[in-house]
Amino acid sequence: MKLNRNEIALLTVLFAEVMMSSSALARDISPGEPRLADDRWTAVCHYLAIEQNPVGLKTLELREAQDRLDDAMAVLPLVRERLAKEQEILDLIRPVFERGAISELQLNRQEQQVLSVQNEVLTLELEIFSSLERMESARETIARQATRAKLATLMETSGWCQE
């Protein structure tokens, strides 16, 4: 099925508006649950992208960034909890080391473990900020393109433009 320019423009505008409102629905789904709408959204995004539509590409980018954000947000509290436990273990080991009951190597291993988990936390936080940035950029592009599409549709339907 081939759509004409007006139908693609209208579909793009409607799709962009639905995608903006659907992000709340995506957040209601637990990280472990399958997202039933994902396959449909991805299929529509790919169709729009195939039609050389920048909104379709940006909508797909927005969806992928939202998924990455959701994943990072779901894991971050668990990693922070693990960091607190590793730090607690380190705090318990230090006095034992000072009394000479354990070796410096064992203390260093625990310190390395704490640093490793801290690195995981920082990596997740960076992923969250990066995803938010990509989402904002994609939303701005979608809004600009949707505005242009609405204007083009209005101009074509009002007879201002002749092809």
PDB file of C-alpha atoms in Angstrom:
ATOM      1  CA  MET A   1       0.000   0.000   0.000  1.00  0.00           C
ATOM      2  CA  LYS A   2       1.488   3.325  -1.105  1.00  0.00           C
ATOM      3  CA  LEU A   3       0.470   6.538   0.627  1.00  0.00           C
ATOM      4  CA  ASN A   4       0.491   9.945  -0.991  1.00  0.00           C
ATOM      5  CA  ARG A   5       2.348  12.913   0.524  1.00  0.00           C
ATOM      6  CA  ASN A   6      -0.706  14.262   2.351  1.00  0.00           C
ATOM      7  CA  GLU A   7      -1.473  10.895   3.931  1.00  0.00           C
ATOM      8  CA  ILE A   8       2.151  10.459   5.010  1.00  0.00           C
ATOM      9  CA  ALA A   9       2.225  13.980   6.463  1.00  0.00           C
ATOM     10  CA  LEU A  10      -0.998  13.411   8.378  1.00  0.00           C
ATOM     11  CA  LEU A  11       0.134   9.984   9.587  1.00  0.00           C
ATOM     12  CA  THR A  12       3.435  11.509  10.693  1.00  0.00           C
ATOM     13  CA  VAL A  13       1.751  14.267  12.681  1.00  0.00           C
ATOM     14  CA  LEU A  14      -0.665  11.860  14.337  1.00  0.00           C
ATOM     15  CA  PHE A  15       2.090   9.360  15.017  1.00  0.00           C
ATOM     16  CA  ALA A  16       4.322  12.014  16.601  1.00  0.00           C
ATOM     17  CA  GLU A  17       1.486  13.142  18.864  1.00  0.00           C
ATOM     18  CA  VAL A  18       0.690   9.569  19.899  1.00  0.00           C
ATOM     19  CA  MET A  19       4.367   8.815  20.571  1.00  0.00           C
ATOM     20  CA  MET A  20       4.674  11.852  22.823  1.00  0.00           C
ATOM     21  CA  SER A  21       1.711  10.707  24.892  1.00  0.00           C
ATOM     22  CA  SER A  22       2.659   7.013  24.830  1.00  0.00           C
ATOM     23  CA  SER A  23       5.878   7.480  26.801  1.00  0.00           C
ATOM     24  CA  ALA A  24       3.773   7.576  29.983  1.00  0.00           C
ATOM     25  CA  LEU A  25       2.294   4.196  29.047  1.00  0.00           C
ATOM     26  CA  ALA A  26       5.779   2.747  28.506  1.00  0.00           C
ATOM     27  CA  ARG A  27       6.841   3.862  31.975  1.00  0.00           C
ATOM     28  CA  ASP A  28       3.905   1.955  33.516  1.00  0.00           C
ATOM     29  CA  ILE A  29       5.297  -1.348  32.279  1.00  0.00           C
ATOM     30  CA  SER A  30       7.724  -3.179  34.531  1.00  0.00           C
ATOM     31  CA  PRO A  31      11.222  -3.681  33.096  1.00  0.00           C
ATOM     32  CA  GLY A  32      10.790  -7.454  32.911  1.00  0.00           C
ATOM     33  CA  GLU A  33       7.441  -7.388  31.120  1.00  0.00           C
ATOM     34  CA  PRO A  34       7.308  -7.521  27.326  1.00  0.00           C
ATOM     35  CA  ARG A  35       6.159  -4.334  25.689  1.00  0.00           C
ATOM     36  CA  LEU A  36       3.379  -5.403  23.358  1.00  0.00           C
ATOM     37  CA  ALA A  37       3.225  -2.113  21.511  1.00  0.00           C
ATOM     38  CA  ASP A  38       6.968  -2.033  20.785  1.00  0.00           C
ATOM     39  CA  ASP A  39       6.756  -4.241  17.698  1.00  0.00           C
ATOM     40  CA  ARG A  40       3.946  -2.166  16.245  1.00  0.00           C
ATOM     41  CA  TRP A  41       5.707   1.139  16.970  1.00  0.00           C
ATOM     42  CA  THR A  42       8.952  -0.150  15.523  1.00  0.00           C
ATOM     43  CA  ALA A  43       7.197  -1.403  12.403  1.00  0.00           C
ATOM     44  CA  VAL A  44       5.525   1.964  11.839  1.00  0.00           C
ATOM     45  CA  CYS A  45       8.807   3.779  12.516  1.00  0.00           C
ATOM     46  CA  HIS A  46      10.611   1.605   9.994  1.00  0.00           C
ATOM     47  CA  TYR A  47       7.850   2.213   7.451  1.00  0.00           C
ATOM     48  CA  LEU A  48       8.119   5.963   7.958  1.00  0.00           C
ATOM     49  CA  ALA A  49      11.906   5.790   7.770  1.00  0.00           C
ATOM     50  CA  ILE A  50      11.682   3.842   4.513  1.00  0.00           C
ATOM     51  CA  GLU A  51       9.493   6.621   3.177  1.00  0.00           C
ATOM     52  CA  GLN A  52      12.441   9.004   3.746  1.00  0.00           C
ATOM     53  CA  ASN A  53      10.660  10.702   6.611  1.00  0.00           C
ATOM     54  CA  PRO A  54      12.970  12.206   9.257  1.00  0.00           C
ATOM     55  CA  VAL A  55      10.185  12.057  11.848  1.00  0.00           C
ATOM     56  CA  GLY A  56      10.068   8.277  11.519  1.00  0.00           C
ATOM     57  CA  LEU A  57      13.801   8.032  12.091  1.00  0.00           C
ATOM     58  CA  LYS A  58      13.691  10.390  15.070  1.00  0.00           C
ATOM     59  CA  THR A  59      10.673   8.608  16.522  1.00  0.00           C
ATOM     60  CA  LEU A  60      12.549   5.333  16.349  1.00  0.00           C
ATOM     61  CA  GLU A  61      15.560   7.020  17.974  1.00  0.00           C
ATOM     62  CA  LEU A  62      13.275   8.441  20.663  1.00  0.00           C
ATOM     63  CA  ARG A  63      11.802   5.019  21.387  1.00  0.00           C
ATOM     64  CA  GLU A  64      15.225   3.377  21.592  1.00  0.00           C
ATOM     65  CA  ALA A  65      16.485   6.105  23.938  1.00  0.00           C
ATOM     66  CA  GLN A  66      13.363   5.646  26.091  1.00  0.00           C
ATOM     67  CA  ASP A  67      14.031   1.905  26.298  1.00  0.00           C
ATOM     68  CA  ARG A  68      17.663   2.485  27.288  1.00  0.00           C
ATOM     69  CA  LEU A  69      16.549   5.022  29.879  1.00  0.00           C
ATOM     70  CA  ASP A  70      13.974   2.618  31.311  1.00  0.00           C
ATOM     71  CA  ASP A  71      16.567  -0.146  31.542  1.00  0.00           C
ATOM     72  CA  ALA A  72      19.152   2.062  33.238  1.00  0.00           C
ATOM     73  CA  MET A  73      16.587   3.493  35.659  1.00  0.00           C
ATOM     74  CA  ALA A  74      15.469  -0.026  36.600  1.00  0.00           C
ATOM     75  CA  VAL A  75      19.009  -1.259  37.275  1.00  0.00           C
ATOM     76  CA  LEU A  76      20.449   1.837  38.976  1.00  0.00           C
ATOM     77  CA  PRO A  77      18.765   1.331  42.399  1.00  0.00           C
ATOM     78  CA  LEU A  78      19.976  -2.278  42.484  1.00  0.00           C
ATOM     79  CA  VAL A  79      23.551  -1.289  41.706  1.00  0.00           C
ATOM     80  CA  ARG A  80      23.444   1.501  44.287  1.00  0.00           C
ATOM     81  CA  GLU A  81      22.223  -1.023  46.851  1.00  0.00           C
ATOM     82  CA  ARG A  82      25.076  -3.338  45.908  1.00  0.00           C
ATOM     83  CA  LEU A  83      27.511  -0.435  46.266  1.00  0.00           C
ATOM     84  CA  ALA A  84      26.246   0.276  49.776  1.00  0.00           C
ATOM     85  CA  LYS A  85      26.753  -3.386  50.723  1.00  0.00           C
ATOM     86  CA  GLU A  86      30.257  -3.497  49.257  1.00  0.00           C
ATOM     87  CA  GLN A  87      31.142  -0.275  51.083  1.00  0.00           C
ATOM     88  CA  GLU A  88      29.751  -1.725  54.303  1.00  0.00           C
ATOM     89  CA  ILE A  89      31.943  -4.800  53.864  1.00  0.00           C
ATOM     90  CA  LEU A  90      34.958  -2.568  53.261  1.00  0.00           C
ATOM     91  CA  ASP A  91      34.179  -0.596  56.417  1.00  0.00           C
ATOM     92  CA  LEU A  92      34.046  -3.852  58.365  1.00  0.00           C
ATOM     93  CA  ILE A  93      37.293  -5.162  56.858  1.00  0.00           C
ATOM     94  CA  ARG A  94      39.415  -2.058  57.565  1.00  0.00           C
ATOM     95  CA  PRO A  95      39.546  -2.507  61.377  1.00  0.00           C
ATOM     96  CA  VAL A  96      40.288  -6.211  60.909  1.00  0.00           C
ATOM     97  CA  PHE A  97      43.175  -5.279  58.579  1.00  0.00           C
ATOM     98  CA  GLU A  98      44.492  -2.729  61.077  1.00  0.00           C
ATOM     99  CA  ARG A  99      44.646  -5.479  63.725  1.00  0.00           C
ATOM    100  CA  GLY A 100      46.630  -7.613  61.292  1.00  0.00           C
ATOM    101  CA  ALA A 101      43.990 -10.332  60.960  1.00  0.00           C
ATOM    102  CA  ILE A 102      43.785 -10.054  57.154  1.00  0.00           C
ATOM    103  CA  SER A 103      46.343  -9.188  54.494  1.00  0.00           C
ATOM    104  CA  GLU A 104      46.658  -5.971  52.555  1.00  0.00           C
ATOM    105  CA  LEU A 105      45.830  -7.956  49.432  1.00  0.00           C
ATOM    106  CA  GLN A 106      42.401  -8.878  50.841  1.00  0.00           C
ATOM    107  CA  LEU A 107      41.761  -5.227  51.752  1.00  0.00           C
ATOM    108  CA  ASN A 108      42.841  -4.126  48.275  1.00  0.00           C
ATOM    109  CA  ARG A 109      40.496  -6.641  46.660  1.00  0.00           C
ATOM    110  CA  GLN A 110      37.543  -5.216  48.573  1.00  0.00           C
ATOM    111  CA  GLU A 111      38.572  -1.653  47.736  1.00  0.00           C
ATOM    112  CA  GLN A 112      38.781  -2.703  44.080  1.00  0.00           C
ATOM    113  CA  GLN A 113      35.309  -4.223  44.327  1.00  0.00           C
ATOM    114  CA  VAL A 114      33.922  -0.958  45.725  1.00  0.00           C
ATOM    115  CA  LEU A 115      35.586   1.023  42.932  1.00  0.00           C
ATOM    116  CA  SER A 116      34.216  -1.376  40.342  1.00  0.00           C
ATOM    117  CA  VAL A 117      30.644  -0.961  41.598  1.00  0.00           C
ATOM    118  CA  GLN A 118      31.111   2.826  41.800  1.00  0.00           C
ATOM    119  CA  ASN A 119      32.132   2.697  38.153  1.00  0.00           C
ATOM    120  CA  GLU A 120      28.934   0.792  37.324  1.00  0.00           C
ATOM    121  CA  VAL A 121      26.863   3.472  39.074  1.00  0.00           C
ATOM    122  CA  LEU A 122      28.617   6.242  37.152  1.00  0.00           C
ATOM    123  CA  THR A 123      28.186   4.372  33.876  1.00  0.00           C
ATOM    124  CA  LEU A 124      24.448   3.958  34.498  1.00  0.00           C
ATOM    125  CA  GLU A 125      24.077   7.614  35.456  1.00  0.00           C
ATOM    126  CA  LEU A 126      25.895   8.605  32.268  1.00  0.00           C
ATOM    127  CA  GLU A 127      23.576   6.359  30.250  1.00  0.00           C
ATOM    128  CA  ILE A 128      20.553   8.014  31.867  1.00  0.00           C
ATOM    129  CA  PHE A 129      21.765  11.520  31.077  1.00  0.00           C
ATOM    130  CA  SER A 130      22.768  10.512  27.562  1.00  0.00           C
ATOM    131  CA  SER A 131      19.354   8.930  26.924  1.00  0.00           C
ATOM    132  CA  LEU A 132      17.580  12.017  28.231  1.00  0.00           C
ATOM    133  CA  GLU A 133      19.667  14.195  25.943  1.00  0.00           C
ATOM    134  CA  ARG A 134      18.955  11.998  22.897  1.00  0.00           C
ATOM    135  CA  MET A 135      15.256  11.957  23.737  1.00  0.00           C
ATOM    136  CA  GLU A 136      15.112  15.747  24.028  1.00  0.00           C
ATOM    137  CA  SER A 137      16.920  16.174  20.717  1.00  0.00           C
ATOM    138  CA  ALA A 138      14.609  13.675  19.004  1.00  0.00           C
ATOM    139  CA  ARG A 139      11.505  15.355  20.456  1.00  0.00           C
ATOM    140  CA  GLU A 140      12.655  18.756  19.223  1.00  0.00           C
ATOM    141  CA  THR A 141      13.252  17.392  15.729  1.00  0.00           C
ATOM    142  CA  ILE A 142       9.898  15.595  15.731  1.00  0.00           C
ATOM    143  CA  ALA A 143       8.105  18.750  16.859  1.00  0.00           C
ATOM    144  CA  ARG A 144       9.815  20.820  14.126  1.00  0.00           C
ATOM    145  CA  GLN A 145       9.047  18.251  11.448  1.00  0.00           C
ATOM    146  CA  ALA A 146       5.464  17.810  12.642  1.00  0.00           C
ATOM    147  CA  THR A 147       4.945  21.563  12.497  1.00  0.00           C
ATOM    148  CA  ARG A 148       6.369  21.642   8.969  1.00  0.00           C
ATOM    149  CA  ALA A 149       4.164  18.708   7.957  1.00  0.00           C
ATOM    150  CA  LYS A 150       1.061  20.407   9.386  1.00  0.00           C
ATOM    151  CA  LEU A 151       1.937  23.609   7.550  1.00  0.00           C
ATOM    152  CA  ALA A 152       2.552  21.739   4.294  1.00  0.00           C
ATOM    153  CA  THR A 153      -0.733  19.884   4.658  1.00  0.00           C
ATOM    154  CA  LEU A 154      -2.612  23.108   5.351  1.00  0.00           C
ATOM    155  CA  MET A 155      -1.000  24.818   2.393  1.00  0.00           C
ATOM    156  CA  GLU A 156      -1.766  21.915   0.073  1.00  0.00           C
ATOM    157  CA  THR A 157      -5.359  21.474   1.224  1.00  0.00           C
ATOM    158  CA  SER A 158      -6.054  25.208   1.035  1.00  0.00           C
ATOM    159  CA  GLY A 159      -4.763  25.394  -2.520  1.00  0.00           C
ATOM    160  CA  TRP A 160      -1.742  27.567  -1.743  1.00  0.00           C
ATOM    161  CA  CYS A 161       0.576  24.980  -3.244  1.00  0.00           C
ATOM    162  CA  GLN A 162       0.284  23.439  -6.653  1.00  0.00           C
ATOM    163  CA  GLU A 163       2.301  20.316  -7.471  1.00  0.00           C
TER     164      GLU A 163
END
